[in-house]
Coordinates of C-alpha atoms and ligand atoms in Angstrom, one line a residue:
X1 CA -52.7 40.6 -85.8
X2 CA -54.2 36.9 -86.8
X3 CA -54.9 37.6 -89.9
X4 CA -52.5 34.7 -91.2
X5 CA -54.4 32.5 -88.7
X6 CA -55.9 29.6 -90.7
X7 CA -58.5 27.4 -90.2
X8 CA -57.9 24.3 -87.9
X9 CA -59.2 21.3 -89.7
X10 CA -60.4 19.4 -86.5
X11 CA -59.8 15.7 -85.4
X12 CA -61.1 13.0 -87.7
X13 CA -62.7 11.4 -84.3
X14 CA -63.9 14.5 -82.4
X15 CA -65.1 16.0 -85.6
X16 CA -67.5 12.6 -86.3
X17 CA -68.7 12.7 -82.6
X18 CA -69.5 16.5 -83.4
X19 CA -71.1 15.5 -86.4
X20 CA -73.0 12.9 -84.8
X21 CA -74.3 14.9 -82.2
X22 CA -75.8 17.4 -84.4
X23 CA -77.6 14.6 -86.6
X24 CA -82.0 14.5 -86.3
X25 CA -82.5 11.4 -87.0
X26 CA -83.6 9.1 -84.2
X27 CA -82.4 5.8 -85.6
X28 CA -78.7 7.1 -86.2
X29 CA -75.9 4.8 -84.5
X30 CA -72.8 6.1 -83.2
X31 CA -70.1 3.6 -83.5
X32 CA -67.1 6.2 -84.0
X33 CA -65.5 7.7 -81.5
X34 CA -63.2 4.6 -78.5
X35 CA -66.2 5.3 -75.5
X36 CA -67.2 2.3 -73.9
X37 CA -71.4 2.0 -73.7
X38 CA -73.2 -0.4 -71.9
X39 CA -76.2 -2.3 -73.5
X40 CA -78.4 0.8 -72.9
X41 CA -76.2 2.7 -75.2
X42 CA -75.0 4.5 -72.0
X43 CA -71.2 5.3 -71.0
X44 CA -71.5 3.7 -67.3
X45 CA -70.4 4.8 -64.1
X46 CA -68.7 2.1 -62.4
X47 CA -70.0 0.7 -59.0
X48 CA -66.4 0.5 -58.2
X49 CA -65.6 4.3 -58.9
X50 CA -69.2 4.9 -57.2
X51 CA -67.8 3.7 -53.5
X52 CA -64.2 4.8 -54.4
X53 CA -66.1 8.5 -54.4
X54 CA -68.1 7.4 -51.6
X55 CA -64.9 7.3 -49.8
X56 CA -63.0 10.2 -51.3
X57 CA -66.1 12.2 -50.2
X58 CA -66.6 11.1 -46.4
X59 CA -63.0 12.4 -46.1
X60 CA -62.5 15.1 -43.5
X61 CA -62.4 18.6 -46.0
X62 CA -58.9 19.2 -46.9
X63 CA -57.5 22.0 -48.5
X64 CA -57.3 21.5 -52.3
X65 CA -53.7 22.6 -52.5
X66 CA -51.7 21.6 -55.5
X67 CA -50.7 18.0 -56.0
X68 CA -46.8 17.6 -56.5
X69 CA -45.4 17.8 -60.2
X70 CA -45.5 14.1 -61.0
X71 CA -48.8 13.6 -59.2
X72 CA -50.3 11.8 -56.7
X73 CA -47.8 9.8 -54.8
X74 CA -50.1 6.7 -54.1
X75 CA -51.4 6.7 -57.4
X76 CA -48.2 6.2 -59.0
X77 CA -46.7 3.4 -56.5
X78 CA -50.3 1.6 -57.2
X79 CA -50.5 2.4 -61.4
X80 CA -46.7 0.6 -61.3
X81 CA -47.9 -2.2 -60.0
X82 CA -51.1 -2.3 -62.1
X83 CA -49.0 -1.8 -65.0
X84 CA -45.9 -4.0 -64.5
X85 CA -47.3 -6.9 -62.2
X86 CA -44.9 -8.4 -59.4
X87 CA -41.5 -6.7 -59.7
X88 CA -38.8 -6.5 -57.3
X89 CA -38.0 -3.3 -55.4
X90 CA -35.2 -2.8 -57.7
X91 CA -37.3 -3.4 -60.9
X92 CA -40.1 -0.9 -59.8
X93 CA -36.9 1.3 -58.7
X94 CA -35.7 1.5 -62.2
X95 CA -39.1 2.7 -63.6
X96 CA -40.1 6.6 -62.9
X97 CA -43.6 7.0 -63.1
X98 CA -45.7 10.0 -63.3
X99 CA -49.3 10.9 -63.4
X100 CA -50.5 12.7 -66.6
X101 CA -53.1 13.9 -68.1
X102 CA -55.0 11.1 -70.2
X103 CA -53.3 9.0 -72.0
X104 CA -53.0 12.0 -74.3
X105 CA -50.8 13.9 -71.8
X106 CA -48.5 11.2 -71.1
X107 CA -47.7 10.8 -74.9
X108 CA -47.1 14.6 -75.2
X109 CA -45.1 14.5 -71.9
X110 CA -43.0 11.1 -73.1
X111 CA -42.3 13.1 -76.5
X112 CA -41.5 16.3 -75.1
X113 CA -39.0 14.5 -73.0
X114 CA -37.5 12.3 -75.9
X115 CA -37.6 15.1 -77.9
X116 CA -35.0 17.0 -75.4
X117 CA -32.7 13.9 -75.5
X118 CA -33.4 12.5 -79.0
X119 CA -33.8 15.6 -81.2
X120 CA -32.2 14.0 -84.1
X121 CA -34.2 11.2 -83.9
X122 CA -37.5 9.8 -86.2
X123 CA -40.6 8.4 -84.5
X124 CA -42.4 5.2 -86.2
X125 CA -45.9 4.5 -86.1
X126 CA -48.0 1.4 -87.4
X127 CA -49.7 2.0 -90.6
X128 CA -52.6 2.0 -89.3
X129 CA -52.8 3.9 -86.1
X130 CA -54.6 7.0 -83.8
X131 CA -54.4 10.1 -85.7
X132 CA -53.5 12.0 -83.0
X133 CA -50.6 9.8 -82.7
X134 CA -48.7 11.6 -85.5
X135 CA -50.3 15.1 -84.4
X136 CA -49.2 14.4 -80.8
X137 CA -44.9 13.4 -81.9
X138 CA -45.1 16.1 -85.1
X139 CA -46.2 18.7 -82.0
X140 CA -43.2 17.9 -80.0
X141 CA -40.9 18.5 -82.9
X142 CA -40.5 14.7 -84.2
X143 CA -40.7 13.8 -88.2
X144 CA -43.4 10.9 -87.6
X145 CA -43.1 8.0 -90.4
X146 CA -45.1 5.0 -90.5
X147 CA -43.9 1.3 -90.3
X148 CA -46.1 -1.5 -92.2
X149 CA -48.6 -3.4 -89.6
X150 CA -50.6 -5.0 -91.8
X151 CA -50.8 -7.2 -95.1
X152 CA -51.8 -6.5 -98.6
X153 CA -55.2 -8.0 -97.5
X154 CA -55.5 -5.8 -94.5
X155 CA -56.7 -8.7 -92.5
X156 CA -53.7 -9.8 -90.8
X157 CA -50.8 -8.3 -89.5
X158 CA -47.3 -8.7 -91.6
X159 CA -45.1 -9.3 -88.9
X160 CA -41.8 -9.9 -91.2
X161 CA -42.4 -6.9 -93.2
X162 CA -42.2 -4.9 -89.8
X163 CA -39.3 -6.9 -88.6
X164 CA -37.5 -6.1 -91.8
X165 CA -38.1 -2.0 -91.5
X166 CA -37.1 -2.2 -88.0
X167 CA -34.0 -4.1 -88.7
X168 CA -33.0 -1.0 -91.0
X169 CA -33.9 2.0 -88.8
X170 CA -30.6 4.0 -87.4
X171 CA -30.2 3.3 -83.8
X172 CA -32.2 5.7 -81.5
X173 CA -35.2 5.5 -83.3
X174 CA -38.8 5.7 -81.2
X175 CA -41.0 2.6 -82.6
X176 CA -44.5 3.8 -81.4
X177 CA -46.4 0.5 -80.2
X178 CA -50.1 -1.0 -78.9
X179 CA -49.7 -2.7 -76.1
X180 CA -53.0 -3.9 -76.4
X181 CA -56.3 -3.8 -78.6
X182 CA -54.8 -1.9 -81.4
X183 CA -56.8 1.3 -82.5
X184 CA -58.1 1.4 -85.2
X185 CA -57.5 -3.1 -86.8
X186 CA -58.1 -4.9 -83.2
X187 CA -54.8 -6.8 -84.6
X188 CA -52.6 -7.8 -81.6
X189 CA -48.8 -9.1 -81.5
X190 CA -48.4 -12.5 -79.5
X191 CA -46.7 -13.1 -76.9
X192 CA -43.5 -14.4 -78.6
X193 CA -43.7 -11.6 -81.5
X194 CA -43.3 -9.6 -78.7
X195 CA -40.1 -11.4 -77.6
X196 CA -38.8 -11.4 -81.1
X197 CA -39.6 -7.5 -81.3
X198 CA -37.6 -6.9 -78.0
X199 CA -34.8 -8.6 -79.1
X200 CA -34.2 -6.7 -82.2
X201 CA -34.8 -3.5 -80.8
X202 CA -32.1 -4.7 -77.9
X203 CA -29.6 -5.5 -80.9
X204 CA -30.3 -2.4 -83.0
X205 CA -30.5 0.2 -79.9
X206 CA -34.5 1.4 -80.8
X207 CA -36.4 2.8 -77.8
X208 CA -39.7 1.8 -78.0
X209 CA -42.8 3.7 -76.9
X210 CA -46.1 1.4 -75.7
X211 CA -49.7 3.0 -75.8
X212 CA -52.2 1.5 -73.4
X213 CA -55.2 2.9 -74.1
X214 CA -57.4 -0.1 -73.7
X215 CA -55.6 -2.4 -71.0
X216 CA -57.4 -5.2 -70.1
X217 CA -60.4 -5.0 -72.7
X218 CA -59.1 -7.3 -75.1
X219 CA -58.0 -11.0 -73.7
X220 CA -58.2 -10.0 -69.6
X221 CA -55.8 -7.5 -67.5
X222 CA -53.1 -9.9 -67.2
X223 CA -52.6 -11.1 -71.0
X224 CA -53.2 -7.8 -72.3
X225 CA -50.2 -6.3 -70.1
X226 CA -47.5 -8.7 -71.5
X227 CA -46.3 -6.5 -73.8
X228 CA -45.5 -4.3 -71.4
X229 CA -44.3 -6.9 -68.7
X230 CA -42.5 -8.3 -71.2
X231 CA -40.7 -5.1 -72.1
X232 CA -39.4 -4.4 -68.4
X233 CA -37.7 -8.0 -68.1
X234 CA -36.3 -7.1 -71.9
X235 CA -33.4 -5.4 -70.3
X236 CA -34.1 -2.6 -72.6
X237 CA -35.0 1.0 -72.0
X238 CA -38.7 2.3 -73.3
X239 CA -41.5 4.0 -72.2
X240 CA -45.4 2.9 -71.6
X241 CA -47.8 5.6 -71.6
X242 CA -51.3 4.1 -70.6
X243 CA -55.0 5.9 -69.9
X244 CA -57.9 5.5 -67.6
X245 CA -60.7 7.3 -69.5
X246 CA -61.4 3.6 -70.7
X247 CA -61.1 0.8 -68.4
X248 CA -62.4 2.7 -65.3
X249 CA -65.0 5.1 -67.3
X250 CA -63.1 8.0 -66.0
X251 CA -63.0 10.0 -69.7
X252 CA -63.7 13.6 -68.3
X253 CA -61.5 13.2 -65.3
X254 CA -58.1 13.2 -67.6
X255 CA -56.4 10.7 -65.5
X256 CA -53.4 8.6 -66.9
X257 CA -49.6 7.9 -66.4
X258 CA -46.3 7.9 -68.2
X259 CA -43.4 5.2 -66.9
X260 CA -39.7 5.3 -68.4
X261 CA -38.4 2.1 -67.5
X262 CA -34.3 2.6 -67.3
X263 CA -31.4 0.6 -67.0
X264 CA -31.0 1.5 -63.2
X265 CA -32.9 3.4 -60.3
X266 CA -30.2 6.0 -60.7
X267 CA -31.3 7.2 -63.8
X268 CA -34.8 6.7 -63.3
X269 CA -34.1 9.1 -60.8
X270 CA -33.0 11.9 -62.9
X271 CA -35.3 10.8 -65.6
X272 CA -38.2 11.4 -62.7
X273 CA -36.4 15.0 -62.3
X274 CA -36.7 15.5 -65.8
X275 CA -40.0 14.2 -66.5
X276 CA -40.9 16.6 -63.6
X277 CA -39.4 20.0 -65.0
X278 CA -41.5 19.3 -68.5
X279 CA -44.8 18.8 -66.7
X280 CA -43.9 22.0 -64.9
X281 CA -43.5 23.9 -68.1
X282 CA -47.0 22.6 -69.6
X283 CA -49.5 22.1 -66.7
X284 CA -47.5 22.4 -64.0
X285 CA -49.1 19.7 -61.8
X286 CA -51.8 17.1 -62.8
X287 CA -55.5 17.3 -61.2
X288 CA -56.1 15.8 -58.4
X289 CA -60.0 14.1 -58.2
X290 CA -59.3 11.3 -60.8
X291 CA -56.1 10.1 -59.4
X292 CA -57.6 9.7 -56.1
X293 CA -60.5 7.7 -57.2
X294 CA -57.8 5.6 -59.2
X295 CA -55.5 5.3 -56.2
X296 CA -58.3 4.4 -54.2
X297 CA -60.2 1.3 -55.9
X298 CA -56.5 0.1 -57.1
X299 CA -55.0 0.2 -53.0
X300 CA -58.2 -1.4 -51.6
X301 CA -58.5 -4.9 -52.3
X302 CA -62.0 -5.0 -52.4
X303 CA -62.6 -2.1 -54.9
X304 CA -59.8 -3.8 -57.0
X305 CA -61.3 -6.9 -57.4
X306 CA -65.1 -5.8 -58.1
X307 CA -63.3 -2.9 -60.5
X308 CA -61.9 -6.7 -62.6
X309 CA -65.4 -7.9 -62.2
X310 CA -66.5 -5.2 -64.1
X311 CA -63.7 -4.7 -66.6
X312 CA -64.1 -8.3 -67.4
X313 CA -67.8 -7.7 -67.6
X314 CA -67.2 -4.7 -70.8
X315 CA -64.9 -7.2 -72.4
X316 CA -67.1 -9.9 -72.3
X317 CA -70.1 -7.7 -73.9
X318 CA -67.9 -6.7 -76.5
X319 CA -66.8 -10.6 -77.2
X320 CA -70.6 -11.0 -77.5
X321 CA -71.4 -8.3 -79.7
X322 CA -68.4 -9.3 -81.9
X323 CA -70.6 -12.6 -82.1
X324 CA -74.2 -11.3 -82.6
X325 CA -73.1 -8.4 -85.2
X326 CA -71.4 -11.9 -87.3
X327 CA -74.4 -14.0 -86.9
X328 CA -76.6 -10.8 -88.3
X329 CA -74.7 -10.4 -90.9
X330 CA -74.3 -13.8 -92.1
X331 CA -77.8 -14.3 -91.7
X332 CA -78.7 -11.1 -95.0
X333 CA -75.5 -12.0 -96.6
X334 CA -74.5 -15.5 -96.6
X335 CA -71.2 -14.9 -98.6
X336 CA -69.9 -11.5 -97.2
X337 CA -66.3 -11.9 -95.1
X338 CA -67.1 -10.8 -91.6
X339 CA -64.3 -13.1 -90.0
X340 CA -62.4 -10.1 -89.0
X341 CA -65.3 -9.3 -86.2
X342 CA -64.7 -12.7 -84.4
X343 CA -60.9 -12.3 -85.1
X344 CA -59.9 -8.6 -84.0
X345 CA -59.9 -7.9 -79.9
X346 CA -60.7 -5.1 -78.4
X347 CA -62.9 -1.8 -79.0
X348 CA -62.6 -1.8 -82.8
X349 CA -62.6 -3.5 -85.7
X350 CA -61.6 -2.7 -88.7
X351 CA -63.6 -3.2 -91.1
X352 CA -61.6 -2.9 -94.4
X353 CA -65.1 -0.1 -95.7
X354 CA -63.0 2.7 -98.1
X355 CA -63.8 6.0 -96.8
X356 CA -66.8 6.3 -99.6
X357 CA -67.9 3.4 -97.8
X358 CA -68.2 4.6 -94.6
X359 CA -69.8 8.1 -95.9
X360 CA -72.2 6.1 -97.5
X361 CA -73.6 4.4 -94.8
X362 CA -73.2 7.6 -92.6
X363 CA -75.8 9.3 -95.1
X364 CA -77.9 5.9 -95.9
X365 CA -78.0 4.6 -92.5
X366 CA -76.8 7.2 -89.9
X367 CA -74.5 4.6 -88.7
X368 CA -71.4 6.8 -87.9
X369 CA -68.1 4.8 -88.3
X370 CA -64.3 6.2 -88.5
X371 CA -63.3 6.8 -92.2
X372 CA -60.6 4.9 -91.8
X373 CA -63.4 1.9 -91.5
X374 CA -63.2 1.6 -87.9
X375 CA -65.8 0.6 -85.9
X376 CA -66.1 1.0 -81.8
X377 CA -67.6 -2.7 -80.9
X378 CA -68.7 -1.1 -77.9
X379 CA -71.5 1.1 -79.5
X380 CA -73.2 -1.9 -80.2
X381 CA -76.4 -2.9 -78.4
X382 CA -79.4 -5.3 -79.1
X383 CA -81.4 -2.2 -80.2
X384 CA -79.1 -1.2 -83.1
X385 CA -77.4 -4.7 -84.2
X386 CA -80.0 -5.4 -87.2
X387 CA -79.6 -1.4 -88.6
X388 CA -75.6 -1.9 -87.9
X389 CA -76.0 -5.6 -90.0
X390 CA -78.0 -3.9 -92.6
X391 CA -75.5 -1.0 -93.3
X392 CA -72.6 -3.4 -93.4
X393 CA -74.0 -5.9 -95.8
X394 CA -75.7 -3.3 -98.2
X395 CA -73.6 -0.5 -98.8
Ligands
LMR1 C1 -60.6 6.9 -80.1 O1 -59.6 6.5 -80.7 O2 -61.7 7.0 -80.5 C2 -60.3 7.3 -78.6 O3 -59.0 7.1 -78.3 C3 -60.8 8.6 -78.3 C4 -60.0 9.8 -78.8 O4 -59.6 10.6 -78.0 O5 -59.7 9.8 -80.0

C-alpha cells in the first residue's frame, strides 16, 4: 500500500543536530542548530521559569481538562502586551491573538488561515532565510518565492533591491519578514527601513507576515519589537507569529502565539473565530504547561523583571562571544574579514563559508555549522573559542 512512499530527506538543521549527536569525538563543537547554551555549553533553565513552576505546582490539583481552542486566556492578554507594548484598548481590540504551538505552529496556523482567504496568492521570503520557512507556506498550499535581502557581497543587506521587488508584486501578496535577529545573516532592518517598508506595503496592499523567533536577543526587548510595534501603528493589516522555545528556554514545551492585527475589533473578532476553527482542525487545542509558566512570569511583576535580567544576561554573552571569537581570529589570521561577527545581532552569523566550506571543517574540526554558513553564536564558550578560531581561519 506505500510502496510509492519515498524517502523523506530530513531538515538541513535537525538532520546536523542528528548528525552531531552521533559523532565520537570529544572535541567536536556544535554551533548548528538556534539553542541558546550558557558558558557551560548547557541549554539553561531559567531561575525565572524555576519559581514560575514553583508556583504552577503549589497550585491546588485541578483537573487537566482541555484548554480552549485559542489557548490560555491569560497568556494571550499578557503575550499582547509583551508583543505590542502600551496600546489602547481599542488597539489590543483590533489584534486576535492565539496560543500556538512553537513558533512553528503559529506559522502553519497563520498560513493555513491566509491560505483559506488568499488562495491565489504568492508568499515572499528573504533570500536567505529558515528552511522550514518555505516547507512550512509550500505545506499550506502557497508557491513560496524569494525576495533579495542581501548584496552581491553578502555582507550587508540591499535594502533598494528589496524595495524595488516589492514595489512590483500584485497586491495581496504575503512578504515573509524577521522581526528581529534574522536567521540565518544576523542582518536587521532599522528602524526607519521599517517605516519605509510599511509604507509601501500600505500603498501597494501586501500583507505582511513577522517571525519572532528571537525577540529580545539581539539589541534588548524593546528595540527588537519595533518592527512589530511599528507595524500595528502602520494602519496596515499583517500578522506576527513569535516563539518561546528561545527567550524563556522553554524549547520542548512548544509554546508560542499567532496575532492578526486588523483594521477594527470587529474583524479581529471573526478573524479570532476563524483562527479558532483551523486550530480545531489540526490540534484541536494547544497544551497547557508552557503557557502557564509563560503567563505566569509575564503577569507577575517580579518574575517579569528577573525573566529581562536574564534575557539581557544571554544577549550580552552572545555580544561577548561575538567579541572574543574576532579577537581569536584576528590574532592566527591578521588579514581574514571577520567584521561580520561584531556587525550581525543575534544568534547567528553568517559567515559567508560555501557549503564545502562548512563540510570541511565539520570533517577537520568537528565544528558543526549550518551549510548555509551559519553559525549559532550561542554555542560558543571559553572552552571551544580557540578550536572554533582555528576552523574558521584554516579551512
Ligand atoms: C534554528 O534555526 O536553528 C532554530 O529555529 C531551530 C529550528 O527549529 O530549526
Amino acid at each position: 500500500m506505500f510502496e510509492h512512499v519515498e524517502n523523506y530527506p530530513g531538515d538541513p538543521i535537525l538532520s546536523l543536530m542528528d548528525d552531531y549527536q552521533r559523532d565520537a569525538r570529544s572535541e567536536k563543537v556544535n554551533l548548528s542548530i538556534g539553542f541558546y547554551y550558557d558558558e557551560n555549553g548547557q541549554v539553561p533553565v531559567l531561575t525565572s521559569v524555576k519559581h514560575a513552576k514553583a508556583l504552577v505546582d503549589a497550585q491546588p490539583p485541578a483537573a487537566n481538562l482541555y484548554l480552549p481552542m485559542d489557548g490560555h486566556p491569560v497568556f494571550r492578554t499578557v503575550v499582547q502586551s509583551y508583543l505590542f507594548g502600551e496600546l489602547s484598548a481599542a488597539d489590543h481590540s483590533r489584534i486576535s491573538t492565539i496560543q500556538s504551538v512553537g513558533g512553528s505552529g503559529a506559522l502553519r496556523v497563520g498560513a493555513d488561515f491566509l491560505t483559506r482567504y488568499y488562495p491565489e496568492s504568492r508568499v515572499w521570503v528573504s533570500d536567505p532565510t529558515w528552511d522550514n520557512h518555505f516547507a512550512i507556506f509550500k505545506g499550506a498550499g502557497f508557491e513560496v518565492n524569494r525576495y533579495p535581502y542581501l548584496d552581491v557581497s553578502g555582507k550587508s543587506i540591499d535594502f533598494e533591491r528589496m524595495l524595488a521587488v516589492f514595489e512590483s508584486l500584485p497586491v495581496n501578496s504575503i512578504v515573509l519578514l524577521h522581526a528581529c535577529c534574522h536567521n540565518p545573516t544576523g542582518m536587521d532592518l532599522s528602524p526607519e527601513q521599517w517605516d519605509t517598508l510599511y509604507e509601501l506595503f500600505r500603498k501597494h496592499s501586501i500583507i505582511p507576515f513577522l517571525d519572532a523567533a528571537y525577540l529580545g536577543l539581539g539589541d534588548g526587548l524593546e528595540e527588537d519589537a519595533y518592527s512589530i510595534r511599528a507595524l500595528a501603528q502602520s494602519g496596515i493589516t499583517g500578522l506576527v507569529s513569535n516563539s518561546f522555545s528561545k527567550v524563556f528556554s522553554l524549547y520542548g514545551e512548544r509554546v508560542g502565539s499567532l496575532s492578526v492585527i486588523c483594521e477594527s475589533s470587529d474583524i479581529a473578532q471573526r478573524v479570532a473565530g476563524q483562527l479558532k476553527g483551523t486550530v480545531r482542525t489540526n490540534y484541536s487545542n494547544p497544551p497547557r504547561h508552557g503557557a502557564e509558566l509563560v503567563a505566569t512570569i509575564l503577569s507577575n511583576a517580579e518574575l517579569a523583571s528577573s525573566w529581562r535580567a536574564e534575557l539581557d544576561a544571554m544577549r550580552k554573552r552572545m555580544v561577548e562571544m561575538r567579541q572574543a571569537l574576532f579577537d581569536k581570529v584576528k590574532t592566527l589570521n591578521p588579514d581574514l574579514d571577520v567584521n561580520y561577527l561584531l556587525e550581525q545581532k543575534g544568534m547567528f552569523s553568517y559567515t559567508g563559508l560555501s557549503a564545502e566550506a562548512v563540510d570541511r571543517i565539520r570533517e577537520k574540526y568537528g565544528v558543526y555549522l549550518i551549510r548555509s554558513g551559519r553559525i549559532c553564536i550561542a554555542g560558543l564558550n571559553s572552552s571551544n573559542l580557540a578550536a572554533v578560531a582555528e576552523a574558521l581561519s584554516n579551512n
